Short mmCIF file of C-alpha atoms in Angstrom, two decimals:
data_model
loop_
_atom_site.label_atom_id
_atom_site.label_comp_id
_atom_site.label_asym_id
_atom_site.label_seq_id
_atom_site.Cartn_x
_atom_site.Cartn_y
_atom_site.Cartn_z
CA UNK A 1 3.61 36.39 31.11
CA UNK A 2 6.72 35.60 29.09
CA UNK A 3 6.26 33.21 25.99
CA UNK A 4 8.54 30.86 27.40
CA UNK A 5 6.24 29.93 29.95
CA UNK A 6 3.16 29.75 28.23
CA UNK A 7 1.51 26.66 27.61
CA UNK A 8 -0.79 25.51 24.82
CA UNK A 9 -3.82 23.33 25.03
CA UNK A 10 -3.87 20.29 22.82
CA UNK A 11 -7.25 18.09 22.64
CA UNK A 12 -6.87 14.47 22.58
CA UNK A 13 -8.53 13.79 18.97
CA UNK A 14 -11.65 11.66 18.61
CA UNK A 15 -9.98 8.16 18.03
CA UNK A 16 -9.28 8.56 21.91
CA UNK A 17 -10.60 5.63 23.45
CA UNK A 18 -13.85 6.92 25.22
CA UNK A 19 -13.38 7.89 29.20
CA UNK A 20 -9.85 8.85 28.21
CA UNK A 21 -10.12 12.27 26.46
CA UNK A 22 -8.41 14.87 28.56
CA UNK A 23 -6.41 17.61 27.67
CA UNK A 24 -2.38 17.14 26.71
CA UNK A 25 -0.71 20.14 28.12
CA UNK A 26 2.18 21.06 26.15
CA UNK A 27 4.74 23.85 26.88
CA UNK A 28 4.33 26.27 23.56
CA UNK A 29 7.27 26.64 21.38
CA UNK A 30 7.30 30.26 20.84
CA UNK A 31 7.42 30.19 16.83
CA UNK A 32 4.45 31.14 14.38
CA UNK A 33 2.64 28.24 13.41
CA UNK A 34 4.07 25.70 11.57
CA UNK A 35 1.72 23.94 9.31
CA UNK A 36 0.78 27.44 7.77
CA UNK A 37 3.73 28.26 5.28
CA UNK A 38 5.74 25.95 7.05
CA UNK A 39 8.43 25.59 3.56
CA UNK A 40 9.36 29.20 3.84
CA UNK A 41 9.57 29.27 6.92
CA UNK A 42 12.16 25.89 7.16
CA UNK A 43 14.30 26.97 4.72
CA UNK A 44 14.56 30.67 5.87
CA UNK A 45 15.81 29.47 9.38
CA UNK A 46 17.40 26.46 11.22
CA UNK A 47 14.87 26.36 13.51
CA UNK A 48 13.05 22.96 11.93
CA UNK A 49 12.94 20.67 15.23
CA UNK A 50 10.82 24.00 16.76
CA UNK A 51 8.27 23.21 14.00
CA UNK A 52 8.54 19.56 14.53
CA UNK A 53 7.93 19.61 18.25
CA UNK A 54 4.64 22.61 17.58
CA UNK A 55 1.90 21.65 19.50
CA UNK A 56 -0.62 21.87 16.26
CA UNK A 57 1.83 19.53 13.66
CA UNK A 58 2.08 17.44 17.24
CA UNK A 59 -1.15 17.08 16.91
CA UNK A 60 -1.61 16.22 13.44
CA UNK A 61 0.76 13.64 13.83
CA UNK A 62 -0.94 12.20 17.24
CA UNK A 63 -4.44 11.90 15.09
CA UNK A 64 -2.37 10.74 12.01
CA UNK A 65 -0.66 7.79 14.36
CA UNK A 66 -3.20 6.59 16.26
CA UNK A 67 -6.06 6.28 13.39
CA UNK A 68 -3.07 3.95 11.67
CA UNK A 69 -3.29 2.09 14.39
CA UNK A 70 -0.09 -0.74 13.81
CA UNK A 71 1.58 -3.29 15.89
CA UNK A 72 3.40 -2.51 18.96
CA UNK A 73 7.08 -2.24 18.52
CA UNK A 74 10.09 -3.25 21.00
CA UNK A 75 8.17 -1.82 24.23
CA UNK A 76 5.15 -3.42 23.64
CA UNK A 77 3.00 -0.05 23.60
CA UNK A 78 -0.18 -0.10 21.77
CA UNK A 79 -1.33 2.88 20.31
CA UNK A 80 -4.17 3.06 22.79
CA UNK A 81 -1.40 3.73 25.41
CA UNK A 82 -0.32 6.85 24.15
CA UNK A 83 -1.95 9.43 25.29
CA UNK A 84 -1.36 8.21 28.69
CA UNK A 85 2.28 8.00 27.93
CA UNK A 86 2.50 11.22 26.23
CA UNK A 87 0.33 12.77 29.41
CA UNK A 88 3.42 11.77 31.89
CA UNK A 89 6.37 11.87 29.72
CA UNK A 90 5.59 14.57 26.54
CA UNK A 91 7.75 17.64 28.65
CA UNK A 92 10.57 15.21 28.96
CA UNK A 93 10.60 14.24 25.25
CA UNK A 94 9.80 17.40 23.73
CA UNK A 95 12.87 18.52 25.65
CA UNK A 96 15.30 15.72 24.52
CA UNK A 97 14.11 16.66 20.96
CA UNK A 98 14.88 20.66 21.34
CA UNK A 99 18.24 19.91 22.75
CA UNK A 100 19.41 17.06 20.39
CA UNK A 101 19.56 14.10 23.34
CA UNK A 102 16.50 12.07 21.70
CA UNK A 103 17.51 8.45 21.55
CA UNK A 104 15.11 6.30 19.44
CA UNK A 105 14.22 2.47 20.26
CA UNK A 106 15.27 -0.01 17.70
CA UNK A 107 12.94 -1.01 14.96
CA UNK A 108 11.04 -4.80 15.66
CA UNK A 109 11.75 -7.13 12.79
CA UNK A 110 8.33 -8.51 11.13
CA UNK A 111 8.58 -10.54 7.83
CA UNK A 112 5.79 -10.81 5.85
CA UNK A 113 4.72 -12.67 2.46
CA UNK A 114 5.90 -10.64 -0.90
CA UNK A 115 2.78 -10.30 -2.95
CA UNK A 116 4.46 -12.45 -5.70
CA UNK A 117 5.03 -15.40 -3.44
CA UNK A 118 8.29 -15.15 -3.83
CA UNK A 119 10.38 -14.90 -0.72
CA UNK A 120 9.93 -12.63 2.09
CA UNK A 121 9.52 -8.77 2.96
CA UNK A 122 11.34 -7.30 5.84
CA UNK A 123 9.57 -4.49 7.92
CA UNK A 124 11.00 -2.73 10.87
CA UNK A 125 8.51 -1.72 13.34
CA UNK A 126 9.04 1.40 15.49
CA UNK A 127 7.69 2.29 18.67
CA UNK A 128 4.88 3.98 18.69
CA UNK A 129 6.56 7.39 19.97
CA UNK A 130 9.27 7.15 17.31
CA UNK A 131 6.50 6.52 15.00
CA UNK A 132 4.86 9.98 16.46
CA UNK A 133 8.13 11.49 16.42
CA UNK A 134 8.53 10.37 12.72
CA UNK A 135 5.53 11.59 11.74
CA UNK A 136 5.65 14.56 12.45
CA UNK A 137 9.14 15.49 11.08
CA UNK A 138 7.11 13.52 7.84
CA UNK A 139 4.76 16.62 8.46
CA UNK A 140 7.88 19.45 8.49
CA UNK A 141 10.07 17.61 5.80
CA UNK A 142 6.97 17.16 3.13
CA UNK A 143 6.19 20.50 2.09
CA UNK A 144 10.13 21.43 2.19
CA UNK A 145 11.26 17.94 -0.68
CA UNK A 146 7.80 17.18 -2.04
CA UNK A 147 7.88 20.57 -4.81
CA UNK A 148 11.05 19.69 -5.86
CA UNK A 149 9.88 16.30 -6.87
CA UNK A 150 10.03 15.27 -10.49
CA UNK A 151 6.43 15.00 -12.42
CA UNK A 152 6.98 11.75 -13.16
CA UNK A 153 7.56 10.33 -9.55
CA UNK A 154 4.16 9.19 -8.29
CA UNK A 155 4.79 6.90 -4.89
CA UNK A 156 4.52 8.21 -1.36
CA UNK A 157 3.32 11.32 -2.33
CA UNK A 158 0.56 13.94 -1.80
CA UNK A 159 -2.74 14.00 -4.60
CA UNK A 160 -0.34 11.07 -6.10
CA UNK A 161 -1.25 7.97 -6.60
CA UNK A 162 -0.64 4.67 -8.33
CA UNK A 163 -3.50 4.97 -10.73
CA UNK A 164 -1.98 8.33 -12.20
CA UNK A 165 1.26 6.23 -12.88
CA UNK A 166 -0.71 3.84 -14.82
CA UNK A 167 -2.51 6.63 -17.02
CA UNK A 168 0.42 8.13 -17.70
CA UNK A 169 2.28 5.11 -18.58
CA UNK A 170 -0.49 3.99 -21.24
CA UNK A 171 -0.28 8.17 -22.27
CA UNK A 172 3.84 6.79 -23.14
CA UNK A 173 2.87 3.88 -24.89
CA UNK A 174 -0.14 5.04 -26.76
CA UNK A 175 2.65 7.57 -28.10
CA UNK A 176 4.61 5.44 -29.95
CA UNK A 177 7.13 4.03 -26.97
CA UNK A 178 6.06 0.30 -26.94
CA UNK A 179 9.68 -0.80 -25.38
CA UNK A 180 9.96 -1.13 -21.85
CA UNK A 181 12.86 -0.67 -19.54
CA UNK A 182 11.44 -2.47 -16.32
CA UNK A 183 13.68 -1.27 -13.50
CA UNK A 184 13.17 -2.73 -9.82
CA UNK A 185 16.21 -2.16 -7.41
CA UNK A 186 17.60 -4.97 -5.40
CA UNK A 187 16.46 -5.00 -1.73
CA UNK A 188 16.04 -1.02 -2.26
CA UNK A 189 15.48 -0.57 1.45
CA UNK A 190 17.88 -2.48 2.88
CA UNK A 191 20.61 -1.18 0.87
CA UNK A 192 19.86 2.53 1.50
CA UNK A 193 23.80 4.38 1.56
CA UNK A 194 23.07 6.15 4.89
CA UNK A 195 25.61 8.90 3.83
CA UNK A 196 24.78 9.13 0.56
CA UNK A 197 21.16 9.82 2.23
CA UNK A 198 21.74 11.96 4.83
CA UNK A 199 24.20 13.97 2.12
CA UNK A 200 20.65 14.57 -0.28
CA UNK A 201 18.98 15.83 2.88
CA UNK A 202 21.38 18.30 4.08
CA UNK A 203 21.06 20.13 0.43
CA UNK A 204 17.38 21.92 1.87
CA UNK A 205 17.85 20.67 6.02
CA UNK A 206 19.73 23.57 8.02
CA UNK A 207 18.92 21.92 11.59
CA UNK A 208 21.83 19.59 12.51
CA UNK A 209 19.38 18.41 15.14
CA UNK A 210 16.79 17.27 12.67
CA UNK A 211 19.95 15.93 10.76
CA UNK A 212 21.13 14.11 14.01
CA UNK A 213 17.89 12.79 14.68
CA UNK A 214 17.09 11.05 11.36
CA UNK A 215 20.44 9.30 11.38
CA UNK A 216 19.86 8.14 14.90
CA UNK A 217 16.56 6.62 13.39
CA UNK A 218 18.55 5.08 10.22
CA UNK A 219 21.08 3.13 12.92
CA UNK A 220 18.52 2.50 15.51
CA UNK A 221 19.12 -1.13 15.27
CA UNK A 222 17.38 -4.09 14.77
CA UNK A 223 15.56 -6.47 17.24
CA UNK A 224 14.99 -9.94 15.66
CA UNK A 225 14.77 -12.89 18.16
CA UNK A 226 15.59 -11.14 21.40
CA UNK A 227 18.80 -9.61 19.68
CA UNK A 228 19.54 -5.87 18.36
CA UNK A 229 21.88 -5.67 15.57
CA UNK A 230 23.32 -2.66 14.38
CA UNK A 231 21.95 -0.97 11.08
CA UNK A 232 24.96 0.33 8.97
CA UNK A 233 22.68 0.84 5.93
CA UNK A 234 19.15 0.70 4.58
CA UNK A 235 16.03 2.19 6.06
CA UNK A 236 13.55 -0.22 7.48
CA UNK A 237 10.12 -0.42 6.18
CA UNK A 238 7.31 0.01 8.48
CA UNK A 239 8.53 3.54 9.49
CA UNK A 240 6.75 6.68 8.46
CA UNK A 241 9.53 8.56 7.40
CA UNK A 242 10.72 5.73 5.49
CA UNK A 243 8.62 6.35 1.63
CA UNK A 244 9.28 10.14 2.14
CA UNK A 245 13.62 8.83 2.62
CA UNK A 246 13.05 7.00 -0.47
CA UNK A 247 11.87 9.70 -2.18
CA UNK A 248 14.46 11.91 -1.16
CA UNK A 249 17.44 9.18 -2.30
CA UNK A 250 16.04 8.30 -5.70
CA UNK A 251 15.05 11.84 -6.51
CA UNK A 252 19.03 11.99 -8.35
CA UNK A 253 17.49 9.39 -10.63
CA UNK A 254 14.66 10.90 -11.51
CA UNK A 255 16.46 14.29 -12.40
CA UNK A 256 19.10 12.31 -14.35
CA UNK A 257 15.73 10.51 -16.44
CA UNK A 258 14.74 13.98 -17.11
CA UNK A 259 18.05 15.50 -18.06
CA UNK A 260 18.11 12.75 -20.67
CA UNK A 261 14.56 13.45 -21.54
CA UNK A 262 13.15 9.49 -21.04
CA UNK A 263 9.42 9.03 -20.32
CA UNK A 264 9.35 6.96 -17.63
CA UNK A 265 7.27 6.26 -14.44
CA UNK A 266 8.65 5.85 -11.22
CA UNK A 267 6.39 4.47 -8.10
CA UNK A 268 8.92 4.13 -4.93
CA UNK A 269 11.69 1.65 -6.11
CA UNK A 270 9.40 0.18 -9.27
CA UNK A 271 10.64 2.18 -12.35
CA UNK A 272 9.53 2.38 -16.21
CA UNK A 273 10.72 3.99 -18.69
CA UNK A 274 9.31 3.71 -22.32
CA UNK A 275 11.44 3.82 -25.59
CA UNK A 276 10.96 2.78 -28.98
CA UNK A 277 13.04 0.15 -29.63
CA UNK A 278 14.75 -2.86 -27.95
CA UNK A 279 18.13 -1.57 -28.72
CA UNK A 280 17.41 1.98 -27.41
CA UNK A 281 16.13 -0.07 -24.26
CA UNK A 282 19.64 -2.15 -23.63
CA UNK A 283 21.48 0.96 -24.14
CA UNK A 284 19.16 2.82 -21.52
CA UNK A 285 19.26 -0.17 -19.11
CA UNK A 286 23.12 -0.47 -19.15
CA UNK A 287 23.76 3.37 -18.78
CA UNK A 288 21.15 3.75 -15.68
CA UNK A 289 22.73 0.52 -14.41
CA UNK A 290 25.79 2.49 -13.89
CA UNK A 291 24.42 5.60 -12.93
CA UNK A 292 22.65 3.98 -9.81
CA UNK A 293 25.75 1.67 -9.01
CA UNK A 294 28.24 4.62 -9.30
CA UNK A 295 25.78 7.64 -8.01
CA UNK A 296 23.69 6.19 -5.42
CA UNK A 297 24.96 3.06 -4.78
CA UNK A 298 22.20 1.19 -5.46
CA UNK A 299 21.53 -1.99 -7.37
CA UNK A 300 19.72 -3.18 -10.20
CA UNK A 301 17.62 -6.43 -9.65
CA UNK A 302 18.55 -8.39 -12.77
CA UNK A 303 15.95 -11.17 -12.43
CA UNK A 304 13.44 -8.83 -12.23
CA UNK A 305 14.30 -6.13 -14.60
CA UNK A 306 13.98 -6.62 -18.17
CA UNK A 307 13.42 -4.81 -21.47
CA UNK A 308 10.74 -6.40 -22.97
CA UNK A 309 6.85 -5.22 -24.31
CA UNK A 310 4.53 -3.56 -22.05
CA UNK A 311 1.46 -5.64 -22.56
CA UNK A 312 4.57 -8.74 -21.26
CA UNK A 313 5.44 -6.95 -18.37
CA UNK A 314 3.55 -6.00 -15.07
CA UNK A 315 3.28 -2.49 -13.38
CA UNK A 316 1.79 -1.68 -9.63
CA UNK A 317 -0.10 -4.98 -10.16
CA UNK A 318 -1.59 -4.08 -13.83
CA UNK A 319 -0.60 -4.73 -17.79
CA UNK A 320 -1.83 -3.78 -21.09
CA UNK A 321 -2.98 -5.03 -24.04
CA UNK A 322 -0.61 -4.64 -27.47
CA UNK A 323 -3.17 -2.59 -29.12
CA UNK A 324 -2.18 1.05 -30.92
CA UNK A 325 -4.04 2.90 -28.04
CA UNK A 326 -3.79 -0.49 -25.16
CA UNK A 327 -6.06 -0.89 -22.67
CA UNK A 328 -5.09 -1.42 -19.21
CA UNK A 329 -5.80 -4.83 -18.05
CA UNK A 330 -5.42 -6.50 -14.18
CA UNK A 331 -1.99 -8.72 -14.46
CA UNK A 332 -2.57 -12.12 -14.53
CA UNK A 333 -0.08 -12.80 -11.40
CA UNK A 334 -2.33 -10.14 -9.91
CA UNK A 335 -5.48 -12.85 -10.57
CA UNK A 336 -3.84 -15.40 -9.67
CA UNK A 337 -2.81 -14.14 -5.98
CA UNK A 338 -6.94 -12.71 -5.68
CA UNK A 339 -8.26 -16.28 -6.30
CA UNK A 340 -5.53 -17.84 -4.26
CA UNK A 341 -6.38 -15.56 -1.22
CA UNK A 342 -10.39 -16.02 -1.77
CA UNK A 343 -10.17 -19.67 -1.62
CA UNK A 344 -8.71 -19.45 1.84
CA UNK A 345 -11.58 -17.60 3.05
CA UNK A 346 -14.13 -19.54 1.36
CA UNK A 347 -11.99 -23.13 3.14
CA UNK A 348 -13.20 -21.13 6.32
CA UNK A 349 -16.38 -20.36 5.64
CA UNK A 350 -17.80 -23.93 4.90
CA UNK A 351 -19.56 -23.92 8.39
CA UNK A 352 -20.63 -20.13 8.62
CA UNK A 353 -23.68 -18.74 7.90
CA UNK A 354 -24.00 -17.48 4.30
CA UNK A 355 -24.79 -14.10 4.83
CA UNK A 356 -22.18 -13.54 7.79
CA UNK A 357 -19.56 -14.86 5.75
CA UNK A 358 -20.58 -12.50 2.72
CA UNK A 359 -19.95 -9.72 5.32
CA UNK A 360 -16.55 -11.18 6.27
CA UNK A 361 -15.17 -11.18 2.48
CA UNK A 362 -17.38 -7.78 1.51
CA UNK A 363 -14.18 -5.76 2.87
CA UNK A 364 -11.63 -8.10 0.89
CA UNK A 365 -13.70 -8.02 -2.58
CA UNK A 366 -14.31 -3.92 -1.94
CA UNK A 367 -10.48 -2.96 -1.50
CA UNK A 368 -9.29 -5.33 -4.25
CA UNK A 369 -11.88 -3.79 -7.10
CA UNK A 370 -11.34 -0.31 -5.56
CA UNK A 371 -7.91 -0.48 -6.74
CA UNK A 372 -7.93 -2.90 -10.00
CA UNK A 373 -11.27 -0.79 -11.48
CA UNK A 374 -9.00 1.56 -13.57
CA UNK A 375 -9.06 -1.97 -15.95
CA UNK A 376 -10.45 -1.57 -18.57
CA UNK A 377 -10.85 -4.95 -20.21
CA UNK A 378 -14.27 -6.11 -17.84
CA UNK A 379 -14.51 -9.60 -18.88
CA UNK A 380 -12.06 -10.88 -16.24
CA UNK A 381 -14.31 -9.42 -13.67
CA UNK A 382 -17.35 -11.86 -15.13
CA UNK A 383 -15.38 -14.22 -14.93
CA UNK A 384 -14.66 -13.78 -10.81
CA UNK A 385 -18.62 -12.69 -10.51
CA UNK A 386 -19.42 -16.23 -11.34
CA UNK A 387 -16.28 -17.69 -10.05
CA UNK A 388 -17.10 -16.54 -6.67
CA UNK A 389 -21.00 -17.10 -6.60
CA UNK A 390 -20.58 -20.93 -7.90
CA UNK A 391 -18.09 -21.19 -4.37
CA UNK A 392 -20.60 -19.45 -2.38
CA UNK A 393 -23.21 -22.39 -3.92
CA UNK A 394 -20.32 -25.17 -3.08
CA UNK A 395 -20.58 -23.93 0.30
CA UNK A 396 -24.53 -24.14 0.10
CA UNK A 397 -24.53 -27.78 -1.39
CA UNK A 398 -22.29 -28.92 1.22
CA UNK A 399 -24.10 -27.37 4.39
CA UNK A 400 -27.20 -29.04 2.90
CA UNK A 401 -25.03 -32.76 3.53
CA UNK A 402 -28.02 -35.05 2.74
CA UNK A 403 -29.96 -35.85 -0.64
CA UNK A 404 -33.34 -35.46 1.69
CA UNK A 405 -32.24 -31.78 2.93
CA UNK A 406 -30.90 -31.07 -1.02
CA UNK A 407 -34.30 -31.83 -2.50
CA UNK A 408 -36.27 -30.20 0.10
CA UNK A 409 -33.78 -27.05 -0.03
CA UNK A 410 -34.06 -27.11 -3.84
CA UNK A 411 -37.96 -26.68 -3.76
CA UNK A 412 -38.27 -24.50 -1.81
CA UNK A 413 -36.18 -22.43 -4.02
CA UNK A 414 -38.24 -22.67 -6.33
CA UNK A 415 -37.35 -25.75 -8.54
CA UNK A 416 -39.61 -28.63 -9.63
CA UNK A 417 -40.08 -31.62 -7.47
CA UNK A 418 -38.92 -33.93 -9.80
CA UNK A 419 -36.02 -32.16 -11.26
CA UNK A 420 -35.33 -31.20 -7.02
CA UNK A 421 -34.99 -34.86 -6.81
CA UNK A 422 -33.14 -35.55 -9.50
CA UNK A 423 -30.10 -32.94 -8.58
CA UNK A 424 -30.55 -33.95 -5.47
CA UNK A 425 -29.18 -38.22 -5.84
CA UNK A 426 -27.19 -37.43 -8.91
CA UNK A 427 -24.24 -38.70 -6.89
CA UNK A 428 -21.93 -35.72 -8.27
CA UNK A 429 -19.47 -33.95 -5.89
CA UNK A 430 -20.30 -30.08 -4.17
CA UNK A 431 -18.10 -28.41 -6.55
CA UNK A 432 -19.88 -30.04 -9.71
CA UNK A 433 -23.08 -29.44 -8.21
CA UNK A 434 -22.69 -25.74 -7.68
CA UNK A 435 -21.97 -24.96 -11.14
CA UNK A 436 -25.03 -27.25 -12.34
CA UNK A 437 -28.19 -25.71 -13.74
CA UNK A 438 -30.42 -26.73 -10.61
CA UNK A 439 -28.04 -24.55 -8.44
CA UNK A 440 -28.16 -21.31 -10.61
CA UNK A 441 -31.53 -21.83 -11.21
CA UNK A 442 -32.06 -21.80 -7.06
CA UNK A 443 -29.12 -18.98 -6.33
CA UNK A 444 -28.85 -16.65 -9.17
CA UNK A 445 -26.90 -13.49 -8.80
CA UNK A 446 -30.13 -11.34 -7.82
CA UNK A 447 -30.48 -13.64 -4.75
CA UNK A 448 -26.41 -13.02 -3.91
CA UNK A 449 -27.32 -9.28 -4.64
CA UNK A 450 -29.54 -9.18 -2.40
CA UNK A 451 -27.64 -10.85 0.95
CA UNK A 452 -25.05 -8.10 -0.56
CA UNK A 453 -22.46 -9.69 -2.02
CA UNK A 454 -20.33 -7.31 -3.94
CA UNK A 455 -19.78 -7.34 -7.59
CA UNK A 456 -16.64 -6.94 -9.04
CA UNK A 457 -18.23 -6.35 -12.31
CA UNK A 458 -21.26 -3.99 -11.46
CA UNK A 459 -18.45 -1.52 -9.93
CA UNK A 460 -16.35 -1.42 -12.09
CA UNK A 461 -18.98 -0.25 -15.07
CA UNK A 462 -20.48 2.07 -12.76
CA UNK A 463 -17.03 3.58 -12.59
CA UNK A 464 -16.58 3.90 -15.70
CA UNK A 465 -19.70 5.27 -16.28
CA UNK A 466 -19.11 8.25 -13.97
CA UNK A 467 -15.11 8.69 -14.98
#
């Protein structure tokens, strides 16, 4: 039978709801496969949108977008729905894709808290079959831009990470550059030059349909308050094409920051580059101001960037200390925000159960020391330890309400009847109370060990310990 009419079995990956997984039939593409040497293969040929639409980088992307999981977008779709979707409609889509007639939805507008407090972030939520669709070109466009990449360009990209930017930026310092030239663009994705984009992608991408495609994502629109508004620049976040875009635009910088030879850091729009003097800094700051204004069209933040010392400045949510070799340290906004979001769990938990509520938070106080344990200076992470277990006490004292319950509680924790007593009519307020003697003495950490509380400061020595 011809290839043309051979079809391809596809199984619905595990995070299928259960009772749902069937087989997606998909017509085959008749190309090798594409997620085996797929970057010779898209450069060699114009053929990209056949890799796109392959059933196996299809795939990928269907496993890749469901276990994300995300908000619906303009349609309402969850990601549960789309394997029935895909089921009725794939055939259809797959051929608007081959033949260049795919029309994407428009993004949904979702604004969210900025991490410093300060103002608002804009996201742009697709659909989730433009997010499918996305992905997967992601999947084709990756291995094609991602060598090309300078070394010193860690966000959004493969065995990358933000910890690696850190290292390397203490590597800078501890080698004698302790000025820094703190760059953050203005609004970087919302002022994306769709031309100027589209122009850097066109340099490796053959297929004008691919080409077509991603601009028709980049002026989807916008739907905010029951109205679409046309996008004329800037590519939303919340897509997952966008960080591999950004890449792509501010890739120009980077190769300009190595043609001068700077040491610098660069994670997505947050940029660093070390020199050894504050003159040597202005100079750099006022030349790359240009260079991004002129080049890319792009523009610098000026209440944000600064040259100034590192151990004064804060990168990807860390600083350092002044010393001749510095140690990194968790940035004290970075604290601040930590304690800020803790005490509105803790306001909730006043009624809970303690050891429920130690499950609730066990997620939050994992994922914040699995990212800040690279510090190295611990004491700050003592100082949360005890922080936290005198609130989990506050909640204790005041669940107890009465000085009869207190002094009962108290002994049978362990403490003396008298001095039980004696904590217990003292007439001081919860939060007083929890950091008092007779409440440490009752609740020390081995007992919050033990309902398994996490601490901050036992993982991050055992880190270091194995590092």
């Amino acid at each position: 039978m011809a290839r043309e009419v051979q079809e391809s079995r596809v199984e619905i990956p595990d995070a299928t709801p259960e009772g749902s997984r069937r087989n997606l039939r998909v017509a085959g593409c008749g190309v090798p496969n594409a997620t085996a040497g797929r970057e010779n293969s898209c450069k060699e040929t114009d053929n990209m949108m056949e890799a796109v639409v392959e059933h196996k980088n299809m795939k990928r992307a269907y496993r890749q977008v469901v276990s994300n999981k995300g908000a619906s977008g303009v349609d309402g779709m969850c990601t549960e729905e789309l394997h029935t979707h895909l089921q009725d409609n794939w055939v259809r889509i797959k051929e608007e894709l081959l033949t260049g007639r795919y029309t994407p939805q428009p993004v949904l507008r979702v604004e969210i808290p900025k991490p410093d407090g300060k103002g608002m972030r804009k996201l742009g939520i697709p659909v989730v079959v433009d997010r499918l669709v996305q992905q997967a070109i992601h999947q084709v466009l990756s291995p094609v831009f991602d060598p090309g990449f300078s070394e010193s360009s860690y966000g959004f990209r493969p065995a990358r990470s933000a910890h690696q930017a850190l290292l390397k930026a203490r590597e800078h310092v501890a080698k004698g550059k302790r000025w820094v030239v703190d760059i953050d663009l203005e609004k970087f994705f919302d002022q994306v030059n769709h031309d100027v984009l589209m122009s850097r992608l066109s340099r490796k991408v053959k297929d004008k349909r691919v080409l077509r495609l991603i601009r028709s994502y980049l002026q989807a629109g916008i739907m905010e308050g029951g109205l679409v508004s046309q996008s004329i620049k800037g590519t939303p976040q919340g897509g997952p094409l966008s960080p591999l875009l950004s890449n792509i635009i501010l890739d120009d910088w980077d190769k300009e920051l190595d043609r001068r030879g700077h040491c610098y850091c660069r994670y997505a729009d947050d940029c660093n580059i070390y020199v050894g003097s504050k003159r040597a800094g202005n100079r750099v700051m006022e030349s790359i101001s240009r260079f991004l204004e002129r080049r890319l069209r792009l523009k610098i933040n000026k209440e944000k960037s600064t040259v100034d010392r590192p151990w004064k400045r804060t990168f990807l949510g860390f600083s350092m200390t002044w010393h001749k070799v510095p140690m990194i340290r968790v940035a004290h906004r970075s604290l601040l925000r930590f304690r800020s979001n803790l005490k509105e769990s803790f306001r909730r938990g006043r009624g809970q159960n303690l050891q429920k509520f130690v499950e609730e938070i066990k997620p939050l106080l994992r994922g914040w020391i699995n990212y800040f344990r690279l510090s190295e200076a611990t004491r700050i992470f003592k100082e949360l330890d005890g922080w936290i277990r005198r609130r989990l006490r506050c909640i204790i004292w005041r669940q107890w309400k009465r000085s009869r319950i207190r002094a009962r509680n108290l002994m049978k924790r362990g403490l003396p009847e008298e001095q039980s007593w004696r904590s217990a009519t003292n007439g001081r307020g919860p939060w007083w109370n929890s950091g008092a003697v007779h409440m440490n003495l009752a609740f020390p950490k081995r007992y919050f060990d033990r309902i398994g509380l996490v601490s901050l400061l036992d993982n991050v020595v055992m880190f270091q310990r194995n590092s």
